[in-house]
Each structure stands twice: as structure tokens, then as C-alpha cells.
Coordinates of C-alpha atoms and ligand atoms in Angstrom, one line a residue:
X1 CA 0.0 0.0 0.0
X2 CA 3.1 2.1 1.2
X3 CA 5.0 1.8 -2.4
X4 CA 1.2 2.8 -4.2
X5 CA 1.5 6.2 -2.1
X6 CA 4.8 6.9 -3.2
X7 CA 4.5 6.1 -6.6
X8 CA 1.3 8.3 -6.7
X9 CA 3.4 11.4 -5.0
X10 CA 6.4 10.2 -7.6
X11 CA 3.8 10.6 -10.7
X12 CA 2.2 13.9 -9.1
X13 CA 5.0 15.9 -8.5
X14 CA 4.6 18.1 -11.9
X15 CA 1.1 19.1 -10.8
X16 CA 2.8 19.2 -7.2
X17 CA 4.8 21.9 -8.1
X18 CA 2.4 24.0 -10.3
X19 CA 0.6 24.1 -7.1
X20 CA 3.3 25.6 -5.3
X21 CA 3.8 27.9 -7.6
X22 CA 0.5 29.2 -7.4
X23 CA 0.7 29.9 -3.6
X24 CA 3.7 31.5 -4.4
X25 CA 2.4 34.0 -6.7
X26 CA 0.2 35.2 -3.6
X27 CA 2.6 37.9 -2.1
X28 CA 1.2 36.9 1.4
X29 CA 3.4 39.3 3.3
X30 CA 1.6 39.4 7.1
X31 CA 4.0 42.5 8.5
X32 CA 2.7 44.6 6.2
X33 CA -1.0 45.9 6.3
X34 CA -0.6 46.7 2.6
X35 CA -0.7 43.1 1.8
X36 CA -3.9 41.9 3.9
X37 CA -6.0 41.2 0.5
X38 CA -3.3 38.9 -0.1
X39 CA -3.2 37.3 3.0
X40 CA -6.6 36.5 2.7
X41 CA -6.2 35.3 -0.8
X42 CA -3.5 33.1 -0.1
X43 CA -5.9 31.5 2.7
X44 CA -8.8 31.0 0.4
X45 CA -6.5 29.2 -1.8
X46 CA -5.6 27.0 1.0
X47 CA -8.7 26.2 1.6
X48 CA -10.2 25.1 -2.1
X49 CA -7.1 23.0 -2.2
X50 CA -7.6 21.4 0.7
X51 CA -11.3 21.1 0.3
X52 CA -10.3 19.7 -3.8
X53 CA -8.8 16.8 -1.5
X54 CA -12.2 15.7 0.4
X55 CA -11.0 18.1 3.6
X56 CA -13.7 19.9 5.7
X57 CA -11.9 23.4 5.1
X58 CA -13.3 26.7 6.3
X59 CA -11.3 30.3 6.0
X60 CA -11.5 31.3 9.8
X61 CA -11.4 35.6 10.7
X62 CA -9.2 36.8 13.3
X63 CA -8.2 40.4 14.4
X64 CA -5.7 39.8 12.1
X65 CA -5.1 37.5 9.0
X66 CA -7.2 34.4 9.0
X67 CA -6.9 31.4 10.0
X68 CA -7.5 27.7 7.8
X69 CA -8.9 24.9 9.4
X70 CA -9.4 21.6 7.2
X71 CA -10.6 18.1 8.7
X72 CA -10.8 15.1 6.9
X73 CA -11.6 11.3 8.6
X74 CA -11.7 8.8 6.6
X75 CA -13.7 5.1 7.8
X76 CA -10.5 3.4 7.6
X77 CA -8.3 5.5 9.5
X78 CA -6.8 4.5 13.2
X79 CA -4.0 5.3 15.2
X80 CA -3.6 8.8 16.8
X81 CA -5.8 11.9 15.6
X82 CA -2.8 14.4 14.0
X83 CA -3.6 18.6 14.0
X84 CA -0.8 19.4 10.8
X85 CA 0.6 23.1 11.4
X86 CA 2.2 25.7 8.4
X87 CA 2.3 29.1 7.3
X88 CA 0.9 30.7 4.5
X89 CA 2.5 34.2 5.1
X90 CA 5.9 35.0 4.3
X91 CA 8.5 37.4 5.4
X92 CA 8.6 41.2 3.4
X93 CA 11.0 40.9 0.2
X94 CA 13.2 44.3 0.9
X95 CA 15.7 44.6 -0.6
X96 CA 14.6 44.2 -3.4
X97 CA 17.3 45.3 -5.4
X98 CA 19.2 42.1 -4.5
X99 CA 16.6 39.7 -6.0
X100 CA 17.9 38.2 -8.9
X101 CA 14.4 37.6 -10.1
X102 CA 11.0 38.8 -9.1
X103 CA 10.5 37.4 -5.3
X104 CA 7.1 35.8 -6.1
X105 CA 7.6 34.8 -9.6
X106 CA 8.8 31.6 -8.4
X107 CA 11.5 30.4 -11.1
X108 CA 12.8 26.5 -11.0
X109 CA 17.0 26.7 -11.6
X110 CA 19.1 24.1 -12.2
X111 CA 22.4 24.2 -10.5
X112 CA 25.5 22.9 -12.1
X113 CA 25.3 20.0 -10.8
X114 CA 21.9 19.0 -12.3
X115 CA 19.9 19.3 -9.3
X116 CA 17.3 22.1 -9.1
X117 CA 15.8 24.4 -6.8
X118 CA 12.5 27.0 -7.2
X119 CA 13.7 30.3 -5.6
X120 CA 10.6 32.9 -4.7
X121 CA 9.5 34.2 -1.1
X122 CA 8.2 31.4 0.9
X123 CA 9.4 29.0 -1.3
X124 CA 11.0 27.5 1.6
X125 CA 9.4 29.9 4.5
X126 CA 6.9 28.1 4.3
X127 CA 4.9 27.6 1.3
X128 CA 7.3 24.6 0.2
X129 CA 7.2 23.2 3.2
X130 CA 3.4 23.5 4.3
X131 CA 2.3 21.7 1.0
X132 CA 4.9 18.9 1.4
X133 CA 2.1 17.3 4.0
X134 CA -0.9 18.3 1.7
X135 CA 0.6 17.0 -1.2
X136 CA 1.4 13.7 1.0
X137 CA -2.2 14.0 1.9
X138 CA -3.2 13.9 -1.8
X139 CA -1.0 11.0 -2.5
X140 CA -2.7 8.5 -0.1
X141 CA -6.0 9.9 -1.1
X142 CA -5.4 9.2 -4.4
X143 CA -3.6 5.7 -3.9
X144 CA -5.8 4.1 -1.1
X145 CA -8.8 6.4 -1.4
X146 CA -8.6 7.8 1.8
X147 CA -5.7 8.8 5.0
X148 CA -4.5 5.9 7.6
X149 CA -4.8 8.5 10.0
X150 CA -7.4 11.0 11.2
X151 CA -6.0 14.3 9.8
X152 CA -6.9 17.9 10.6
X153 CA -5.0 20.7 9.7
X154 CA -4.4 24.4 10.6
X155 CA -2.6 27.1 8.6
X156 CA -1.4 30.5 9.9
X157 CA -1.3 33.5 8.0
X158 CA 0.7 35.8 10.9
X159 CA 3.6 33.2 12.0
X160 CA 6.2 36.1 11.0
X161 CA 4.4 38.5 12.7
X162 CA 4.7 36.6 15.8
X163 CA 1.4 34.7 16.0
X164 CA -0.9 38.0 18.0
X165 CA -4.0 36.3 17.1
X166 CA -2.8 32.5 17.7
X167 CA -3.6 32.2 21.0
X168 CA -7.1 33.4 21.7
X169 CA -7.9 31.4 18.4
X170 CA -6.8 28.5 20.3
X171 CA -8.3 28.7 23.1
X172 CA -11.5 29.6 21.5
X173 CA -10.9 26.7 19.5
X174 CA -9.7 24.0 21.5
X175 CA -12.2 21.6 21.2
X176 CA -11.5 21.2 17.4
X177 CA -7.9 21.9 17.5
X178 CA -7.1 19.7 20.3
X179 CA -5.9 16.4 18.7
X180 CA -3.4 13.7 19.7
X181 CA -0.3 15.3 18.3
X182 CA 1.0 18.0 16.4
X183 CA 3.0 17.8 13.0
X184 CA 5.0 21.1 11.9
X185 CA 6.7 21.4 9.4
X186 CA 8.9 24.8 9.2
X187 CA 12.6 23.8 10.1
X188 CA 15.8 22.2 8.2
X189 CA 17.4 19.5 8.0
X190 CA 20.7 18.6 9.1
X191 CA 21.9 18.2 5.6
X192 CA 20.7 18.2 2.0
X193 CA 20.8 13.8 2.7
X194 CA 20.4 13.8 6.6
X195 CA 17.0 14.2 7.5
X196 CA 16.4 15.5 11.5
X197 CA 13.8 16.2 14.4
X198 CA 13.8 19.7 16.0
X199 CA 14.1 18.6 19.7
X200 CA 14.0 22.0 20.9
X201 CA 13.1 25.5 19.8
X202 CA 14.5 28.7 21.3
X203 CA 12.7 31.0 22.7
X204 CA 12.9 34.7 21.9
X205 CA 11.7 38.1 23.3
X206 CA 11.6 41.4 21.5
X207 CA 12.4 44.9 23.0
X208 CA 12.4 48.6 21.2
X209 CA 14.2 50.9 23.3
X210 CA 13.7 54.8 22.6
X211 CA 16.1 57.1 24.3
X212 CA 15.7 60.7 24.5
X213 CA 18.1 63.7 25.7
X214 CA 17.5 67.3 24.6
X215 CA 13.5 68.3 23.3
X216 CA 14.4 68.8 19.9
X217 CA 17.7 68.1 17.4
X218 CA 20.3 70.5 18.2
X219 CA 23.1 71.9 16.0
X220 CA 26.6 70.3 17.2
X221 CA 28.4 73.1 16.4
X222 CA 26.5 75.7 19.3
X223 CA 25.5 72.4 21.5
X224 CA 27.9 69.4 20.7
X225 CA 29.9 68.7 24.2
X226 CA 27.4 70.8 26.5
X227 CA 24.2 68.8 25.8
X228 CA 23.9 64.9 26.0
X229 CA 24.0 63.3 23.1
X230 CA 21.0 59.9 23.3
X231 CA 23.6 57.9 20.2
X232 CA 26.4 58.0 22.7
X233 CA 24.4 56.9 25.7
X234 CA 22.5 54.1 23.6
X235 CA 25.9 52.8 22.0
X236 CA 27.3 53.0 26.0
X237 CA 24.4 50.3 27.1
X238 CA 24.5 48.2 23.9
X239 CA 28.4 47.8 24.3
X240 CA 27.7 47.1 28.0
X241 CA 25.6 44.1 26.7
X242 CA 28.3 41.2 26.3
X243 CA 31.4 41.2 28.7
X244 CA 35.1 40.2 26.8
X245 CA 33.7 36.6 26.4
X246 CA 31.2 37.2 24.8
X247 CA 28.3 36.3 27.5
X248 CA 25.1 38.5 28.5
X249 CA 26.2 40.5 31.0
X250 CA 22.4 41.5 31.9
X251 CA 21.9 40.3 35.4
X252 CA 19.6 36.8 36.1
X253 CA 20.0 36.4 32.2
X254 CA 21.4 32.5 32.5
X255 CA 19.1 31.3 35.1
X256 CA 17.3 28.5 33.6
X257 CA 19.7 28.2 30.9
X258 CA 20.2 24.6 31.4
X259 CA 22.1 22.1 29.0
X260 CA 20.7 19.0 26.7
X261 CA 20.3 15.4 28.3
X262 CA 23.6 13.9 27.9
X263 CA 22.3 11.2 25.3
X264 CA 21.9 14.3 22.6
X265 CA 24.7 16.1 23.7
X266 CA 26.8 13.0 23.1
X267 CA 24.7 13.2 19.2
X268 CA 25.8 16.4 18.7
X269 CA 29.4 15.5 19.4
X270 CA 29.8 13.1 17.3
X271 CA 28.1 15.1 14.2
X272 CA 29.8 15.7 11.7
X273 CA 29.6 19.9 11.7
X274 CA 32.0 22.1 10.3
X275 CA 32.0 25.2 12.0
X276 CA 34.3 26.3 8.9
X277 CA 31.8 25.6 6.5
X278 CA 29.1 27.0 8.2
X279 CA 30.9 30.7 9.0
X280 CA 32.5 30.4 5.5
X281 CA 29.1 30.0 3.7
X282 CA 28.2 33.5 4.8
X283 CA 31.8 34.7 4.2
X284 CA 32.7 34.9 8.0
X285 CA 35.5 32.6 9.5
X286 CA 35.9 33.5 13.4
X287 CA 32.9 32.3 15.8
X288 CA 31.8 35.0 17.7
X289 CA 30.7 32.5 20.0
X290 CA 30.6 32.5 24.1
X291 CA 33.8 31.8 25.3
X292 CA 34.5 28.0 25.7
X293 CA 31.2 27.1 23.7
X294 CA 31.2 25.7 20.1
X295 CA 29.2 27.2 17.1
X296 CA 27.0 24.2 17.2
X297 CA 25.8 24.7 20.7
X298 CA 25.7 28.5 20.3
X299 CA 23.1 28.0 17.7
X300 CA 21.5 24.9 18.9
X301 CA 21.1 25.4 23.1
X302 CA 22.7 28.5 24.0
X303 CA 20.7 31.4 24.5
X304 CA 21.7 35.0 23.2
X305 CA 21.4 38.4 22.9
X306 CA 21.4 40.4 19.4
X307 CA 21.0 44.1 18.8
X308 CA 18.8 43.9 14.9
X309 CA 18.7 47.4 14.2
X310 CA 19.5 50.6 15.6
X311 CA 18.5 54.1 14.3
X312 CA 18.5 57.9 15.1
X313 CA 20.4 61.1 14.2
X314 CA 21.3 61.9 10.4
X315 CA 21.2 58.7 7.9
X316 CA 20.8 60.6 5.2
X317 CA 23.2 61.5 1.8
X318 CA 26.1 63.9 2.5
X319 CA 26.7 65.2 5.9
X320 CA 24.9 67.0 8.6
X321 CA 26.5 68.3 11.7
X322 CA 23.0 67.4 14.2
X323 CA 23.2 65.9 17.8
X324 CA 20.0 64.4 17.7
X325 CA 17.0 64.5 20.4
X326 CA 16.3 60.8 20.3
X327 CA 18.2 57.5 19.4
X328 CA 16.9 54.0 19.2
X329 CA 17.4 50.0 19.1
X330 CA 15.7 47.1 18.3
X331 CA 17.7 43.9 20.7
X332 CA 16.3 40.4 21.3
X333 CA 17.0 37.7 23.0
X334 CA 16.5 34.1 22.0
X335 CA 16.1 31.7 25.0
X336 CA 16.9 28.4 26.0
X337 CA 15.1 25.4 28.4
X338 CA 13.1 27.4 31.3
X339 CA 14.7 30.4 30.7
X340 CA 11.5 33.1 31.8
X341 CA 10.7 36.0 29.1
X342 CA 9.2 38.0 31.6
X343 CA 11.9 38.4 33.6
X344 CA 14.5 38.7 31.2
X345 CA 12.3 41.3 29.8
X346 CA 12.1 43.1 33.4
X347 CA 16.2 42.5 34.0
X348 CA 16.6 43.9 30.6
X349 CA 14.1 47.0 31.0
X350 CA 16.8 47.4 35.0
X351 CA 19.7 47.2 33.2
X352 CA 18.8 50.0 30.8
X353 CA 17.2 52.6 32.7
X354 CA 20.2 52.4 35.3
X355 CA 22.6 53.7 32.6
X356 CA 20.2 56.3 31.1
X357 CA 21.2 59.7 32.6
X358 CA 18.8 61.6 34.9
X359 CA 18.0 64.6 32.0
X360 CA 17.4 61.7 29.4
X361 CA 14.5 59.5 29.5
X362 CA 13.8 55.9 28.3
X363 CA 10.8 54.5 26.8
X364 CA 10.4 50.4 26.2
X365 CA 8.6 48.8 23.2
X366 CA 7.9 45.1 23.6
X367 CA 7.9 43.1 20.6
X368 CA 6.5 39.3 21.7
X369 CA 7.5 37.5 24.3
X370 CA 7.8 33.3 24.1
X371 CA 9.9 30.9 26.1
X372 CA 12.0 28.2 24.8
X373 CA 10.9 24.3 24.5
X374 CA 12.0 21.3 24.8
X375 CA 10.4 18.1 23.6
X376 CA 10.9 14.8 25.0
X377 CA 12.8 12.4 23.0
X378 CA 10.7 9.5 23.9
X379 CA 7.7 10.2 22.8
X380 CA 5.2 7.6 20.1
X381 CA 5.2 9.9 17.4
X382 CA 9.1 10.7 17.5
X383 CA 9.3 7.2 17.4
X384 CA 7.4 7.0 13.9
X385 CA 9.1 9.9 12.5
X386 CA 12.4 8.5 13.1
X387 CA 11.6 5.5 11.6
X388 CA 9.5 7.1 8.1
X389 CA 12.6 9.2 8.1
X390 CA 15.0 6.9 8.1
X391 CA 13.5 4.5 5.7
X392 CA 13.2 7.8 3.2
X393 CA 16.6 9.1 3.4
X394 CA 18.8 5.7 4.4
X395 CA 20.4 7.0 7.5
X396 CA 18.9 7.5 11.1
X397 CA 17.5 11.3 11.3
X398 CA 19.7 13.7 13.9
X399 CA 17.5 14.9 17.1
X400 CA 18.4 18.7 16.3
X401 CA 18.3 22.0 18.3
X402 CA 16.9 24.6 16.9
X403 CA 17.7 28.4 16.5
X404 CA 14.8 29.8 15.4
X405 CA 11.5 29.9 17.4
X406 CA 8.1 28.6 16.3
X407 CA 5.9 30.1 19.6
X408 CA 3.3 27.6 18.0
X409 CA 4.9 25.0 19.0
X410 CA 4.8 26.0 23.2
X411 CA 0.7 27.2 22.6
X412 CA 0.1 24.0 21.4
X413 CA 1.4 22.4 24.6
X414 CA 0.5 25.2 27.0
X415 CA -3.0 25.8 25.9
X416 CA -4.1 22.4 24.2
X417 CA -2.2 19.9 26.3
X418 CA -0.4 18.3 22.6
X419 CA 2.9 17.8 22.3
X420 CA 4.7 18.3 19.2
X421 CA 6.7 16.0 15.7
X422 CA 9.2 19.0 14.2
X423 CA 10.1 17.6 11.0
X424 CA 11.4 19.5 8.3
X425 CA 13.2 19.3 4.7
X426 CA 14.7 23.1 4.7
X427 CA 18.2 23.9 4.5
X428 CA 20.8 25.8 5.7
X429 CA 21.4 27.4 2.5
X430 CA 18.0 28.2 1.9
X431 CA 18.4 31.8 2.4
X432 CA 14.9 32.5 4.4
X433 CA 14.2 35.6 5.3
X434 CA 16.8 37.2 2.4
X435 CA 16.9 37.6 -1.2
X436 CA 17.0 35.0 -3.5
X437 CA 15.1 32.8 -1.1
X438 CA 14.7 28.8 -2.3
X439 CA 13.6 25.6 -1.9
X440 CA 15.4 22.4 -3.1
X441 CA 13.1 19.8 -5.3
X442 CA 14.8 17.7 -3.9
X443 CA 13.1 19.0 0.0
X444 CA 9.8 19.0 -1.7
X445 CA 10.2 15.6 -3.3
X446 CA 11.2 13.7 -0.6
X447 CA 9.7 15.8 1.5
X448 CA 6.2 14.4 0.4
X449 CA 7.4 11.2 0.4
X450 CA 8.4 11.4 3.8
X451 CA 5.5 12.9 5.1
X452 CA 3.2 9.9 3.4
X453 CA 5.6 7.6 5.2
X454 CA 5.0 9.2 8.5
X455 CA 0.9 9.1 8.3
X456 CA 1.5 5.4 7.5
X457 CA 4.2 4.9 10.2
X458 CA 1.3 6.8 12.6
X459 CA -1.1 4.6 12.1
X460 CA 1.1 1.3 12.2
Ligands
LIG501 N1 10.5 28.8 10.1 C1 11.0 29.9 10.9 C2 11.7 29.3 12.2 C3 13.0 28.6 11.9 C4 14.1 29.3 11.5 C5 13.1 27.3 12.1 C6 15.2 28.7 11.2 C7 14.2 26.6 11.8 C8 15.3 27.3 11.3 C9 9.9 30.8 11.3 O1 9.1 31.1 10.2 C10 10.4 32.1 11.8 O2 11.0 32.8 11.0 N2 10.2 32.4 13.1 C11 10.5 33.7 13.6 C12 9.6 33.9 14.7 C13 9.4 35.3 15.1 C14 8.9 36.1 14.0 C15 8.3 35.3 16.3 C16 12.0 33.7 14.1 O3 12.5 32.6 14.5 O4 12.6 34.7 14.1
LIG502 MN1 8.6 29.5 9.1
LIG503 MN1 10.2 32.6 9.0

């Protein structure tokens, strides 16, 4: 029955593919209000396709972009009910002027050594990656006439917006939404052949911080050495963030930090990682890491602290001789095991206002707030997606940290009681969130293949 699925996601992967490119073509940028049509159009889209494959799909309304629910039992199907989780939005393009072609034309390249890849805005992020399950959906359909499994599904159109609707929707929800387990698919692999299970996600927390000195912008000529200038004293705290080895120096900021289980830790040791490689492919070749820590754990289990943008005083062409009123920073903080956003958000806010002189004031933005998690290792449905995954790919799948943060993934557990399978076919070169974004065929294809594996593994 297995090799009938296959074969039908083998034969389908033309039509596959013209399906992804026409989720593509929907610029379903969620940061931007300019793009909420789109948002909504990508959703519907979602849900004829789904509907097309026998689902029950509705378009749900939020305060923000809408929400896509699909269900779909079939009289055959046993073993645990499964609640699938993507994204249809995608991150803004900007720059533009560094897209080699248009971001959501999506265009199908072949590399020089034969394989190919289809580079546009969510190819990977997560259009490519959502429809590797619905198109794994469609292959069993198609083959056996129905799924082994009970399947529901739930697509997101504000997962780069950090999820502000995702939680009341939930709870309001939960009844439908609460199934056996969770499926995601929106992480990597460990390598374009090594397929892998996120075992952990960090955590992050946002903060804007707004400093201001004199009422308005004052030449530096008349004031520049009398009056405070709000660039200097933001620079001051943002170099007072990390200490000469490179750790947070922001009081309380480790508590909770706590390392992996010795069994992955002794997985991670033995992986073969290049730090070289890794640096190298983003023309870097000196970890910036904490001191005694290697690249791998500071991506994988070590929390951080990042300044993303920082802003005030004269950007502009030419020259102008100003000492600003105001200067400004956007830092966050991605967080590991029980690390507590809350408080690091509160030590954060301490640490700042006790450098900002008395004349000046500070003013705080937050900018979502989610803890780390960790998944246990042991679980029934890792144990299926270890096994699909291997048989797919011929080698055993690595139990990966992960960098990035899917606050999904914590709701899900928190509010519904479900725990989570993290299994994805992106990769490291993928260039999400930056120009030129792709997906390999190669994710998508055997992406869908695995993903048809795992429903079958499910219900075994
Ligand atoms: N798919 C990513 C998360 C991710 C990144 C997983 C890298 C694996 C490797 C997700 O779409 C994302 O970008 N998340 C944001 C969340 C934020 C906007 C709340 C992130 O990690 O910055
Ligand atoms: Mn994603
Ligand atoms: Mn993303």
C-alpha cells in the first residue's frame, strides 16, 4: 500500500509543483497591512485546495489574518488523531534590489550540478514546506482512497508577525484543535541527505528601546559637548551588553539556561559539523561565540542576545552636523530550556534605565515575548518519525536543536495539552528571510514522500 502512495506522489510531483507555484504567486506578506487582500487570498486558496482533497476546510477571521482549518476522517483511519501546522504568510522581500528575479515569480533553476531548486518568497518559508504534507495527503487519497490517519489541519497567515491572534484562536478553538499530536513542518534539515527532528526550539523576546536627551535636534556646532547626546548613551548600554567573552552581561540572564540530556549532547558530538563551512558560507571565518562554547551549541542550546537594528540622528546623503533629540534600538533575546521572558524582559528594562542619565529619558517597546521548549525524546510519534525518516533518506534522522522559534509549537502544549513531531526538509542554504530565497526539489520531493511515510508509520 506504502509503495502505491509513493508512486502516486512520484507521478504527481509536476502538478505538485504548479501548485506551489501558485501559492507563491500570492505575495502573502503578514508584516505589512498593505498586503492583507493577499493574506486572505492566499488563505482561500488553501482552503479550495484542501477542500479539492475531500477536507472539511473553512477560512477562519481573526483580528488579524485568517486562520485555515481543514478536517478530513476517513472510515479506515486508526492510530492517533494528528492537528498538521504551516504558514501561509511569508517574510517582506526588501531589498529588493538584491533579487535576482521577481520574489514571487517563483522560477525552477538548475544548479551545475543537475539538481534544481524554485527560488521565490516562501518557497522555503513556508509555502514549500506546508504543502509537502498536503501534497502527501493527496498522494494517499489518491492511492488508497482515503488517509491511515485521522488528519486535521491548521494554517497560519501571521507566524512572521509573531502569532498575536494564535492564541485566543486556540483557546476559542480547542475543542477542534485539540488532537493527539501535532505535526510542523517549518525547520531544516541537518543536511541536504540527513534528515532530522527539531528537539528544541529557542525562545525569543523582542524589545524597542527609545532614548531621548534634549527636546528637539540641536546643532553640534553651538550644542555638541554641553548637551547629552542619546547615540552615545545608547551605543554605551549596547556595548555594556556582552562582557570580553562574549556572555550577556544583563543580570539573572542564564538562570534557567540549562544544558541537553547527555544522550543528545553525546549526538551532537559526534556530528559531523564544520563550523568552517558554516561561517564560510556566509563569508565569516571567526565564531563570535561564548567563550568555551562551540558554534553548534551556540546555535543549537545557547541562549543570546542580538542588537537587529539601531536608528537615530542623520542617515541621510552627505553630511549634517545634528546631535539628535532621540536614538533607538531594536535587541532580542532568544532563550533556551526554562529560561523566563518575563523576567529577562524586566532585568533587561533594569539594566537599561540604570545607565540612562537623569535629564534623558527611556521608553520600552515590547515586541512578543515566548519561552523556549524542549520536547521529550521518547515520545510515540518521534518514534514514527524517526523511523518514516529513516527508511526515506537511508540513514537514522539527527534529534536537532533549533535556533529559530516557532511560539506555536509552546501554545500548542501550554493551551491544548499536545505535544509536538518537528520535522522539516529546509536547509541551511535556503536563504529565508533574504533575497533570493529557495527551496530544493529535492526537499519538496522527498519531502512528500516522507511525510506519506509518517501518516502510514502513525497509524502502524
Ligand atoms: N521557520 C522559521 C523558524 C525557523 C528558523 C526554524 C530557522 C528553523 C530554522 C519561522 O518562520 C520564523 O521565522 N520564526 C521567527 C519567529 C518570530 C517572527 C516570532 C523567528 O525565528 O525569528
Ligand atoms: Mn517558518
Ligand atoms: Mn520565517
Amino acid at each position: 500500500m506504502l509503495d502505491a502512495v509513493l508512486a502516486r506522489a512520484d507521478a504527481n510531483l509536476e502538478a505538485s509543483l504548479d501548485r506551489l507555484s501558485a501559492l507563491i504567486r500570492i505575495p502573502s506578506i503578514s508584516t505589512d497591512a498593505a498586503y492583507a487582500a493577499e493574506c486572505a487570498r492566499a488563505a482561500e486558496w488553501c482552503r479550495m485546495e484542501l477542500s479539492a482533497i475531500g477536507f472539511e476546510a473553512t477560512v477562519r477571521p481573526t483580528a488579524g489574518r485568517p486562520m485555515v482549518v481543514g478536517h478530513r476522517t476517513d472510515p479506515g483511519a486508526k492510530g492517533p488523531r494528528v492537528l498538521f501546522y504551516g504558514h501561509y504568510d511569508v517574510q517582506p522581500v526588501d531589498p529588493l534590489s538584491l533579487w535576482k528575479t521577481d520574489p514571487f515569480e517563483p522560477t525552477l533553476q538548475t544548479r551545475p550540478d543537475g539538481s534544481r531548486e524554485i527560488v521565490a518568497r516562501g518557497s522555503s518559508d513556508d509555502k514549500g514546506q506546508l504543502l509537502t504534507f498536503v501534497e502527501a495527503c493527496r498522494a494517499w487519497i489518491e492511492a488508497t482512497g482515503g488517509l491511515p490517519v485521522p488528519v486535521s489541519v491548521l494554517f497560519e497567515g501571521e507566524e512572521e508577525s509573531g502569532s498575536p491572534s494564535l492564541g485566543a484562536f486556540l483557546d476559542a478553538n480547542a475543542d477542534e484543535l485539540r488532537k493527539d499530536v501535532a505535526l510542523v513542518c517549518d525547520t531544516n534539515m541537518f543536511d541536504s541527505d540527513t534528515p532530522a527532528i527539531a528537539i528544541s526550539l529557542r525562545g525569543l523576546v523582542g524589545e524597542e528601546i527609545e532614548i531621548r536627551a534634549a527636546d528637539k535636534d540641536l546643532h553640534s556646532g553651538y550644542f555638541g559637548g554641553a548637551a547629552r547626546n542619546p547615540i552615545h548613551v545608547l551605543a554605551d548600554i549596547l556595548a555594556a551588553l556582552h562582557d570580553a567573552d562574549n556572555r550577556v552581561t544583563v543580570p539573572g540572564f542564564y538562570a534557567g539556561a540549562d544544558e541537553p540530556p547527555p544522550e543528545v549532547a553525546a549526538q551532537w558530538a559526534s556530528l559531523p559539523f564544520s563550523a568552517e563551512k558554516f561561517l564560510g558560507g556566509v563569508g565569516l571565518k571567526i565564531p563570535a561565540t561564548e567563550r568555551g562554547r562551540s558554534v553548534l551549541e551556540a546555535i543549537w542550546s545557547r541562549p543570546t542576545c542580538e542588537v537587529n537594528g539601531i536608528f537615530g540622528g542623520y542617515t541621510g546623503a552627505g553630511f549634517k552636523t545634528v546631535l539628535p533629540a532621540v536614538a533607538s534600538a531594536k535587541v532580542s533575546f532568544r532563550l533556551v530550556a526554562t529560561q523566563d521572558p518575563a523576567a529577562i524582559r524586566e532585568a533587561f528594562r533594569a539594566f537599561v534605565r540604570a545607565r540612562v542619565p537623569e535629564d534623558c529619558s527611556v521608553t520600552f517597546h515590547p515586541h512578543g515575548g515566548s519561552p523556549a521548549l524542549t520536547i521529550p525524546i521518547e515520545s510515540p510519534a518521534l518514534t514514527s518519525g524517526r523511523r518514516a525518516l529513516e527508511a526515506e533518506w537511508g540513514r537514522p534522522a539527527v534529534m536537532m536543536g533549533m535556533g529559530g522559534s516557532i511560539p506555536i509549537v509552546g501554545d500548542f502544549k501550554r493551551r491544548l495539552g499536545m505535544d509536538t513531531l518537528l520535522v522539516g526538509f529546509a536547509l541551511e542554504d535556503d536563504r529565508v528571510h533574504s533575497p533570493n530565497e529557495k527551496y530544493d526539489l529535492k526537499s519538496f520531493h522527498k519531502g512528500i514522500r516522507s511525510w506519506a511515510r509518517i501518516l502510514g508509520e502513525l497509524a502502524a
